[in-house]
Amino acid sequence: MSHQTVIVLDFGGQYNQLIARRVRECGVYCELKPYTTPLDELRSMDPIGIIFTGGPHSVYAEGAPSVDPAIFSWGVPILGICYGCQLMAHLLGGRVVPAQDDSAREYGKTATGFDTGCKLFGGLPADGITWMSHGDYMEKVPEGFALTAWSEACPNVAIADEERGFYGVQFHPEVDHTQHGVDMIRAFLYDVCGARGDWSMEDYKRTAIADIRARVGQGKVLLALSGGVDSSVMAALLAEAVGSQLTCVFVDHGLMRLNEGDEVEAAFAPWDINFVRVNAGERFLSKLAGVEEPERKRKIIGEEFIRVFEEEAKKVGKVDFLAQGTIYPDVIESGGTGAAGAAVIKSHHNVGGLPDTVDFKELIEPLRLLFKDEVRQLGRELGLPEYLVTRQPFPGPGLAIRIIGEVTKAKADTLRLADFIFRDELARAGEDRNLNQYFAVLTNTRSVGVMGDGRTYDYTLALRAVTTADFMTADWARIPYEVLDRVSVRIVNEVRGINRIVYDITSKPPATVEWE
Ligand code: XMP
C-alpha cells in the first residue's frame, strides 16, 4: 500500500490502542508494534514518525521495557508519551527518579501551561488541562532539550529537541480529558513528521480491492456471513473485489432479531455473488427442544452451525480461500506481528473450529488492519446500509440465550417483537446513540396481571441496556423514565403473552451483559 506509516511502539500502557486510533483519525496510517520488535523490522516499515507509548513501569527499574538507542540516530521524529517520554529522557542522558514527595506525582486532570512556540503546541491556548498519570519525575532533562510545558507540581511536563524532532509529554494527549490533545498529536504528525494525510477509507478500499484481486486471482472464496458488522463489511469488500468468485453462506438459525435475515439478504442484492441463505430455523429449534441449560444451548447451536455450514461448503466444492473477519484489535491482542502466516483464529469466534473442517488452501483476512470504527466507515464507503454498519453486537447463539429456559418458536416470535419495540423506541428518543448494547430478554417467570376486565397469567419481559468500552465491564444504562414508560406501554399492548416488564439495573460484574 502506498500510504505513509507511523509506528506506535507499545510499552504496555492502557491507552495504546487509543493512541493508534487517534493517529488514524488524523488521516495517518499507523501500526502498533511491541517494544520488543527487532529494530530491522521497524526500519523496514519506513516510518515517517514513531510514538513511544505509556507503560506501567519505571524506566530506572531493572528489566524495564526499553529500546535500542540506535533508533534515535535514524533521523525519524519521535514523540514519547508518559513512560515513553521518560524513556526517551533516560536513554538520551537525562535522569528520571521517583517523585520525592506526593506533590510531584500527578494523577488526573492537571492545569498545565504550554510554550506555544513549540511545534507541538503552536496555535493552541497557552493554558489548559492535561490528563496525567505518573509517579516518576524527570529530574534532569537531556542535553539539547527545552522545557515546553509545566504544571504547578512539575516544572517539566513536556520536553522538546526540535532540531532532532524529539518530543516528550508526561501527560496523555490521546484521552478526551486532555484539552486539544488530538491537536497536539496532529501537530506532531503534520508539522513535525510531514504527514500528507493519505490514510482514508476511500484509499483503503481501492487498495484493498486491488490487493484482494491480485491475491485471489481466479480462485474461489468462501465466507460465513453472520450478518454482524465485520462479516457484512468483509462480504461487501470481497464482493466488490472478486464478485462471482465469492460464495457467502448465511446460516439463518431462526433466532435472529425481527427482519434481520431479510435485511442481510437485501443488503447484498446489489452484488453479483453467490449468496446462499440457509433457512435452518426448524432444524435448530428441533435440536434445542427440551433443552434449558444455557451452556448446552450454546454448544448445540455452535455445533449445528458448523454442520450446516459444512454441508453448504461441500456443495461449493474445493475453495481456495476461506475469509475470516479478524480485525486489528484481535491482531494486537493475539500478539500478531502482521507477518505472513501469523494468522491467529479468534478464540471467541462464533464458528470456532470451522477452518479445520472445510476444504480450503489459505485464509484471507481483509479487515485485519482496521479498527472497529474503520470497519464501519469502510462499510459506508462500500455502500452498505446504515442499519447494518451501525449494528450493535449480537451473540452467535442469538435469541436462544435471551429466552430463559426452553426455546420454542412461539417464544422466539414473542421476544422478537418485544425486542423490536424496545429498539424502536430507543431510536425514536435518540437514546440508542448513547448505548453500546440493548435488548429484551424473555424470562420464564409468569405472574398475574389484569387486562381489560380479565385476569392474565403471562410472562415477564426484562429490558437490558448497557454502556461499556470493551464489554469486559459494563454499566447499566440510565435510560430516561419517560422512554422506559413508552416501551412498557407499547409492549404490553402490542405483544401477546407479556404482562409485566422489568428493567435490569445490574452492572457487569457481578452480572454479565447477556442473561445466559
Ligand atoms: P457477556 O454476557 O459475556 O457478554 O457479558 C459480553 C459480550 O459478548 C457477547 N456475547 C457473545 N458473542 N457469541 C458471540 O459472538 C457468544 O456466544 C456470545 N455470548 C455473549 C454479548 O452479546 C456481549 O456483547
XYZ file of C-alpha atoms and ligand atoms in Angstrom:
540
model
C 0.000 0.000 0.000
C 1.211 3.443 -0.842
C 0.473 5.311 2.364
C 2.884 6.768 4.881
C 3.288 4.873 8.146
C 3.734 5.862 11.766
C 4.855 3.267 14.297
C 3.261 3.302 17.735
C 5.796 1.458 19.857
C 3.944 -0.320 22.628
C 5.414 -0.269 26.134
C 2.308 -1.751 27.716
C 0.223 1.322 28.541
C -3.522 1.024 28.901
C -4.341 3.661 26.261
C -2.136 2.311 23.485
C -4.886 1.258 21.111
C -6.427 4.658 21.634
C -3.196 6.355 20.546
C -3.226 4.296 17.363
C -6.862 5.154 16.683
C -6.182 8.848 17.198
C -3.339 8.759 14.686
C -5.583 7.107 12.130
C -8.382 9.567 12.843
C -5.874 12.233 11.874
C -5.659 10.578 8.454
C -2.320 8.852 9.008
C -1.832 5.095 8.892
C -0.123 3.584 11.915
C 0.680 0.217 13.351
C 1.027 -0.728 16.982
C 4.196 -2.763 17.470
C 5.515 -4.366 20.672
C 8.645 -2.668 22.023
C 10.469 -5.973 21.531
C 10.104 -5.784 17.731
C 13.579 -6.041 16.147
C 14.900 -2.703 15.001
C 15.399 -4.010 11.462
C 11.732 -4.841 11.193
C 10.727 -1.369 12.391
C 13.177 0.194 9.973
C 11.825 -1.802 7.063
C 8.425 -0.212 7.668
C 9.994 3.104 6.643
C 8.108 5.157 9.263
C 7.698 8.901 8.985
C 7.447 9.091 12.775
C 7.437 6.951 15.903
C 5.354 7.307 19.050
C 6.552 5.700 22.291
C 3.518 4.822 24.398
C 2.993 4.920 28.127
C 3.532 1.881 30.285
C 3.227 0.719 33.873
C 6.960 0.519 34.666
C 9.673 2.869 35.882
C 12.467 3.404 33.379
C 15.158 3.021 36.063
C 13.807 -0.333 37.309
C 15.710 -3.478 36.440
C 14.346 -5.169 33.331
C 12.157 -2.179 32.449
C 11.000 -2.224 28.814
C 13.415 -0.322 26.641
C 14.502 0.126 23.062
C 17.821 0.080 21.248
C 19.114 3.701 21.421
C 20.169 3.335 17.769
C 16.558 4.291 16.988
C 17.491 7.890 17.882
C 20.013 8.077 15.072
C 17.588 7.286 12.235
C 16.576 10.892 11.767
C 12.933 9.893 12.306
C 10.890 12.150 14.644
C 9.809 10.585 17.921
C 7.025 11.537 20.319
C 7.233 9.972 23.775
C 4.086 9.821 25.870
C 4.298 9.376 29.674
C 6.584 6.331 30.103
C 7.695 6.905 26.524
C 8.736 10.460 27.417
C 10.681 9.276 30.451
C 12.332 6.510 28.457
C 13.475 8.970 25.839
C 14.897 11.255 28.548
C 16.560 8.296 30.268
C 18.178 6.947 27.103
C 19.365 10.339 25.898
C 21.246 11.251 29.070
C 18.555 12.743 31.315
C 17.674 11.446 34.742
C 14.324 10.044 35.839
C 13.683 9.466 39.532
C 10.709 8.572 41.717
C 8.814 11.722 42.682
C 10.255 12.803 46.054
C 7.012 13.746 47.623
C 3.391 13.202 46.733
C 3.036 16.680 45.297
C 5.219 15.823 42.288
C 3.217 12.719 41.451
C 0.348 13.603 39.257
C -2.829 11.713 38.532
C -5.875 13.020 36.757
C -6.723 16.434 35.392
C -3.908 18.907 35.809
C -3.725 22.614 34.978
C -0.842 22.966 32.532
C 0.984 25.845 30.862
C 2.472 25.500 27.355
C 5.205 27.128 25.316
C 3.201 27.831 22.183
C 6.446 28.436 20.315
C 6.930 24.638 20.384
C 5.609 22.950 17.221
C 3.526 20.545 19.282
C 1.560 23.357 20.900
C 1.654 26.004 18.159
C -1.671 27.793 17.660
C -3.163 26.323 20.849
C -4.036 28.191 24.077
C -1.088 28.791 26.424
C -3.034 27.288 29.354
C -5.124 24.168 29.501
C -5.957 20.921 31.235
C -3.991 17.743 30.683
C -4.553 14.212 31.924
C -1.616 12.913 33.945
C -0.844 9.543 35.383
C 2.750 9.326 36.542
C 4.677 8.785 39.760
C 8.140 9.400 38.295
C 9.773 12.674 37.614
C 12.390 13.915 35.112
C 14.969 15.415 37.420
C 17.370 16.274 34.625
C 16.342 16.731 31.011
C 18.742 15.510 28.357
C 21.096 17.869 26.612
C 19.597 19.725 23.693
C 16.052 19.540 25.090
C 13.971 22.530 26.155
C 11.106 22.534 28.655
C 7.911 23.240 26.763
C 5.118 22.667 29.297
C 4.793 22.845 33.092
C 2.347 22.421 35.921
C 2.330 23.598 39.499
C 3.742 20.347 40.814
C 6.091 19.644 37.985
C 8.333 22.066 36.057
C 8.899 19.695 33.147
C 5.636 18.365 31.820
C 6.889 18.389 28.243
C 10.298 18.476 26.605
C 11.434 19.015 23.053
C 14.560 18.889 20.953
C 13.035 20.475 17.882
C 16.222 20.231 15.881
C 16.179 16.445 16.031
C 12.402 16.149 16.064
C 12.175 14.586 19.533
C 9.210 15.465 21.733
C 8.072 14.134 25.071
C 4.934 14.748 27.104
C 4.260 13.451 30.609
C 0.512 13.636 30.060
C -1.765 11.622 27.796
C -2.756 13.645 24.720
C -4.808 10.707 23.403
C -7.511 10.795 26.097
C -10.505 13.129 25.911
C -9.675 14.717 29.279
C -6.626 16.420 27.771
C -7.821 19.603 26.089
C -6.581 19.836 22.487
C -4.767 16.524 22.925
C -5.674 15.365 19.424
C -4.467 18.708 18.022
C -1.081 18.017 19.610
C -0.946 14.567 18.025
C -1.961 16.104 14.702
C 0.755 18.756 15.054
C 3.340 16.035 15.622
C 2.137 14.112 12.572
C 1.757 17.007 10.153
C 4.122 19.732 11.343
C 6.916 17.525 12.623
C 6.706 14.276 10.605
C 5.443 15.848 7.394
C 2.365 13.640 7.101
C 0.326 14.003 3.918
C -2.885 12.610 5.428
C -3.090 9.793 2.905
C -5.000 7.310 5.060
C -8.645 7.488 4.126
C -11.218 4.765 3.801
C -11.680 5.574 0.158
C -7.994 4.937 -0.483
C -8.051 1.894 1.720
C -10.996 0.477 -0.163
C -9.294 0.966 -3.533
C -6.015 -0.557 -2.425
C -7.661 -3.432 -0.555
C -9.717 -4.335 -3.604
C -6.623 -4.329 -5.818
C -4.720 -6.446 -3.272
C -7.524 -8.981 -2.931
C -7.790 -9.288 -6.721
C -4.053 -9.844 -7.014
C -4.011 -12.446 -4.272
C -7.157 -14.350 -5.201
C -6.595 -14.379 -8.967
C -9.140 -16.773 -10.455
C -9.584 -18.573 -7.115
C -12.783 -19.207 -5.197
C -13.527 -17.557 -1.853
C -15.899 -18.827 0.813
C -17.290 -16.678 3.602
C -19.529 -17.460 6.563
C -21.743 -14.403 6.803
C -23.338 -13.837 10.201
C -24.952 -10.502 9.449
C -22.777 -8.746 12.032
C -20.773 -5.652 11.110
C -17.441 -7.355 10.432
C -18.647 -10.215 8.279
C -21.035 -7.946 6.367
C -18.341 -5.402 5.550
C -15.971 -8.180 4.585
C -18.604 -9.673 2.293
C -19.148 -6.307 0.605
C -15.418 -5.777 0.137
C -14.901 -9.242 -1.318
C -17.989 -8.838 -3.472
C -16.554 -5.655 -4.909
C -13.159 -7.284 -5.454
C -13.938 -10.742 -6.805
C -17.725 -10.769 -7.350
C -18.932 -14.090 -8.644
C -15.882 -15.955 -7.326
C -17.282 -15.338 -3.847
C -19.782 -17.567 -2.080
C -21.378 -16.175 1.065
C -23.117 -18.700 3.244
C -25.591 -17.078 5.573
C -26.978 -19.579 8.051
C -30.242 -18.203 9.412
C -30.758 -20.206 12.581
C -34.196 -18.748 13.134
C -33.001 -16.950 16.249
C -32.177 -13.598 14.679
C -33.923 -10.342 15.526
C -37.028 -9.112 13.732
C -36.495 -8.922 9.944
C -32.754 -9.340 10.392
C -32.378 -12.238 7.962
C -34.247 -10.384 5.220
C -32.262 -7.209 5.862
C -28.972 -9.034 5.473
C -30.148 -10.686 2.273
C -31.416 -7.388 0.853
C -28.147 -5.621 1.632
C -26.245 -7.983 -0.664
C -28.713 -7.939 -3.533
C -26.713 -5.252 -5.437
C -23.725 -7.572 -5.882
C -23.346 -10.440 -8.283
C -22.135 -13.001 -5.758
C -23.240 -16.471 -4.842
C -25.348 -15.602 -1.831
C -26.627 -18.707 -0.113
C -29.178 -18.229 2.638
C -29.896 -21.386 4.559
C -33.155 -21.138 6.442
C -32.379 -23.649 9.114
C -34.728 -22.364 11.824
C -36.672 -25.590 12.201
C -33.531 -27.647 12.291
C -32.046 -25.578 15.121
C -35.316 -25.490 17.062
C -35.715 -29.242 16.910
C -32.184 -29.694 18.283
C -32.998 -27.235 21.071
C -36.302 -28.852 22.028
C -36.469 -29.507 25.753
C -33.041 -28.024 26.436
C -32.943 -25.486 29.272
C -29.311 -25.310 30.307
C -27.554 -22.233 28.815
C -24.205 -23.851 28.031
C -25.943 -26.795 26.349
C -27.905 -24.383 24.184
C -24.718 -22.611 23.141
C -22.987 -25.872 22.354
C -25.863 -27.244 20.332
C -26.108 -24.069 18.274
C -22.348 -23.876 17.709
C -22.157 -27.494 16.546
C -25.239 -27.299 14.383
C -23.919 -24.133 12.796
C -20.744 -25.891 11.751
C -22.693 -28.844 10.396
C -24.977 -26.668 8.277
C -22.060 -24.614 7.055
C -20.098 -27.726 6.148
C -22.981 -29.112 4.140
C -23.203 -25.912 2.150
C -19.443 -25.707 1.753
C -19.414 -29.225 0.295
C -21.859 -28.109 -2.389
C -19.449 -25.334 -3.356
C -16.632 -27.871 -3.619
C -12.995 -27.082 -3.161
C -12.357 -23.446 -2.391
C -9.041 -21.641 -2.450
C -9.672 -19.113 0.290
C -11.732 -19.032 3.448
C -12.427 -15.452 4.523
C -12.270 -14.580 8.185
C -13.313 -11.395 9.966
C -10.236 -10.777 12.098
C -9.908 -7.068 12.891
C -6.933 -5.088 14.192
C -7.711 -5.316 17.933
C -7.767 -9.147 17.555
C -4.380 -8.989 15.858
C -2.945 -6.832 18.634
C -4.429 -8.938 21.419
C -3.108 -12.157 19.989
C 0.348 -10.620 19.596
C 0.215 -11.000 15.818
C 3.071 -9.292 14.067
C 1.451 -8.961 10.697
C 3.930 -11.420 9.231
C 2.554 -13.743 6.573
C 1.121 -16.910 8.034
C 0.832 -15.463 11.516
C -2.957 -15.509 11.388
C -4.498 -16.500 14.680
C -8.051 -17.729 14.680
C -10.156 -15.725 17.117
C -10.761 -17.790 20.196
C -14.176 -16.199 20.646
C -15.091 -16.701 17.023
C -18.730 -17.683 16.606
C -17.868 -20.603 14.425
C -14.824 -21.816 16.319
C -13.092 -24.737 14.675
C -14.574 -24.046 11.274
C -11.351 -23.785 9.264
C -10.343 -27.346 10.223
C -13.479 -28.809 8.760
C -13.678 -27.010 5.441
C -11.502 -27.758 2.453
C -9.566 -24.610 1.642
C -5.991 -23.611 0.861
C -5.493 -20.283 2.571
C -7.145 -17.907 4.986
C -7.896 -14.417 3.821
C -8.442 -11.662 6.391
C -9.191 -8.424 4.562
C -10.011 -6.407 7.718
C -7.011 -7.302 9.816
C -5.572 -3.789 9.700
C -8.751 -1.979 10.719
C -10.213 -0.804 13.995
C -13.940 -1.305 14.506
C -14.774 2.333 13.716
C -12.820 1.991 10.497
C -14.658 -1.208 9.575
C -17.916 0.741 9.861
C -16.506 3.564 7.766
C -15.380 1.093 5.115
C -18.873 -0.397 5.106
C -20.329 3.032 4.357
C -17.736 3.542 1.657
C -18.865 0.266 0.082
C -22.497 1.381 0.126
C -23.834 -0.862 2.875
C -26.978 0.452 4.570
C -26.580 2.341 7.842
C -28.590 -0.206 9.857
C -26.022 -2.875 9.014
C -22.991 -0.702 9.536
C -24.072 0.562 12.959
C -25.493 -2.730 14.136
C -24.868 -3.429 17.818
C -23.131 -6.673 18.772
C -25.350 -9.717 18.642
C -24.268 -13.038 20.139
C -23.745 -16.037 17.869
C -26.412 -18.137 19.636
C -28.855 -15.288 19.047
C -32.168 -15.127 20.869
C -31.642 -18.626 22.267
C -29.638 -17.153 25.132
C -32.207 -14.395 25.649
C -35.049 -16.850 26.155
C -34.606 -18.257 29.623
C -35.354 -21.958 29.729
C -36.605 -23.907 26.745
C -36.578 -22.197 23.353
C -39.696 -22.510 21.219
C -40.798 -20.814 18.016
C -43.661 -19.092 19.843
C -41.326 -17.694 22.479
C -38.835 -16.546 19.852
C -41.619 -14.724 17.983
C -42.820 -13.061 21.183
C -39.325 -11.938 22.117
C -38.553 -10.723 18.596
C -41.498 -8.368 18.619
C -40.873 -7.052 22.135
C -37.184 -6.563 21.383
C -38.061 -4.660 18.221
C -40.344 -2.276 20.131
C -37.634 -1.605 22.710
C -35.079 -0.812 19.999
C -37.571 1.217 18.030
C -38.485 3.453 20.988
C -34.835 3.948 21.910
C -34.082 5.027 18.353
C -37.063 7.408 18.269
C -35.870 9.003 21.506
C -32.302 9.221 20.171
C -31.152 7.189 23.174
C -29.672 4.396 21.067
C -26.628 6.554 20.320
C -25.669 6.563 23.996
C -25.846 2.803 24.397
C -23.447 0.038 23.441
C -25.914 -2.818 23.626
C -29.627 -3.023 24.362
C -32.111 -5.827 24.013
C -35.023 -7.649 25.599
C -34.931 -10.948 27.473
C -37.898 -13.276 27.812
C -37.791 -14.685 31.330
C -39.520 -17.910 32.299
C -41.324 -16.216 35.159
C -45.066 -15.816 34.839
C -47.126 -13.576 37.000
C -50.705 -12.448 37.456
C -51.947 -9.303 35.797
C -55.192 -7.680 34.842
C -56.055 -6.561 31.330
C -59.425 -5.184 30.411
C -61.684 -6.989 32.841
C -59.779 -10.208 32.794
C -57.047 -11.861 34.756
C -53.866 -12.698 32.884
C -51.077 -15.089 33.772
C -48.288 -14.195 31.375
C -44.534 -13.852 31.036
C -42.277 -11.171 32.464
C -40.014 -9.442 29.964
C -36.714 -7.921 31.067
C -35.099 -4.963 29.310
C -31.323 -4.722 29.301
C -29.220 -1.761 28.156
C -25.565 -1.153 28.919
C -22.772 1.277 28.304
C -19.282 -0.121 28.052
C -15.936 0.465 26.387
C -14.901 -3.153 25.949
C -17.724 -5.428 27.177
C -15.408 -6.803 29.874
C -17.118 -4.490 32.326
C -20.365 -2.657 31.700
C -22.652 -0.236 33.454
C -26.454 -0.414 33.250
C -27.723 2.499 31.249
C -29.712 5.315 32.836
C -32.485 5.451 30.261
C -34.990 8.242 30.993
C -38.146 7.041 32.773
C -40.390 8.506 30.064
C -38.713 6.352 27.444
C -38.969 3.235 29.603
C -42.602 4.062 30.179
C -43.352 4.281 26.451
C -41.575 0.984 25.864
C -43.523 -0.703 28.627
C -46.911 0.575 27.476
C -46.272 -0.414 23.888
C -45.003 -3.883 24.645
C -47.845 -4.930 26.926
C -50.319 -3.555 24.403
C -48.758 -4.905 21.231
C -47.212 -8.209 22.267
C -49.409 -11.066 23.393
C -48.149 -13.187 26.226
C -46.314 -10.460 28.175
C -47.991 -8.660 31.059
C -45.052 -7.335 33.090
C -41.843 -5.510 32.213
C -38.756 -5.099 34.401
C -35.563 -3.136 33.778
C -32.236 -4.784 34.615
C -30.207 -2.457 36.876
C -27.162 -4.656 37.409
C -23.750 -3.821 36.083
C -21.083 -6.248 34.899
C -19.637 -7.539 37.161
C -21.412 -9.028 39.041
C -23.913 -9.733 36.252
C -22.970 -10.414 32.646
C -24.419 -8.489 29.731
C -26.432 -11.430 28.444
C -28.686 -13.333 30.838
C -27.402 -16.756 29.806
P -21.428 -11.246 28.447
O -22.817 -11.802 28.553
O -20.376 -12.302 28.494
O -21.335 -10.577 27.005
O -21.175 -10.150 29.438
C -20.291 -9.767 26.554
C -20.483 -9.512 25.070
O -20.304 -10.734 24.346
C -21.473 -11.043 23.605
N -21.650 -12.497 23.635
C -21.393 -13.316 22.599
N -20.958 -13.054 21.346
N -21.052 -15.359 20.828
C -20.818 -14.071 20.475
O -20.464 -13.839 19.327
C -21.472 -15.698 22.061
O -21.680 -16.869 22.364
C -21.651 -14.623 22.991
N -22.050 -14.558 24.300
C -22.038 -13.246 24.654
C -22.594 -10.288 24.291
O -23.691 -10.053 23.417
C -21.884 -9.028 24.721
O -21.760 -8.130 23.640
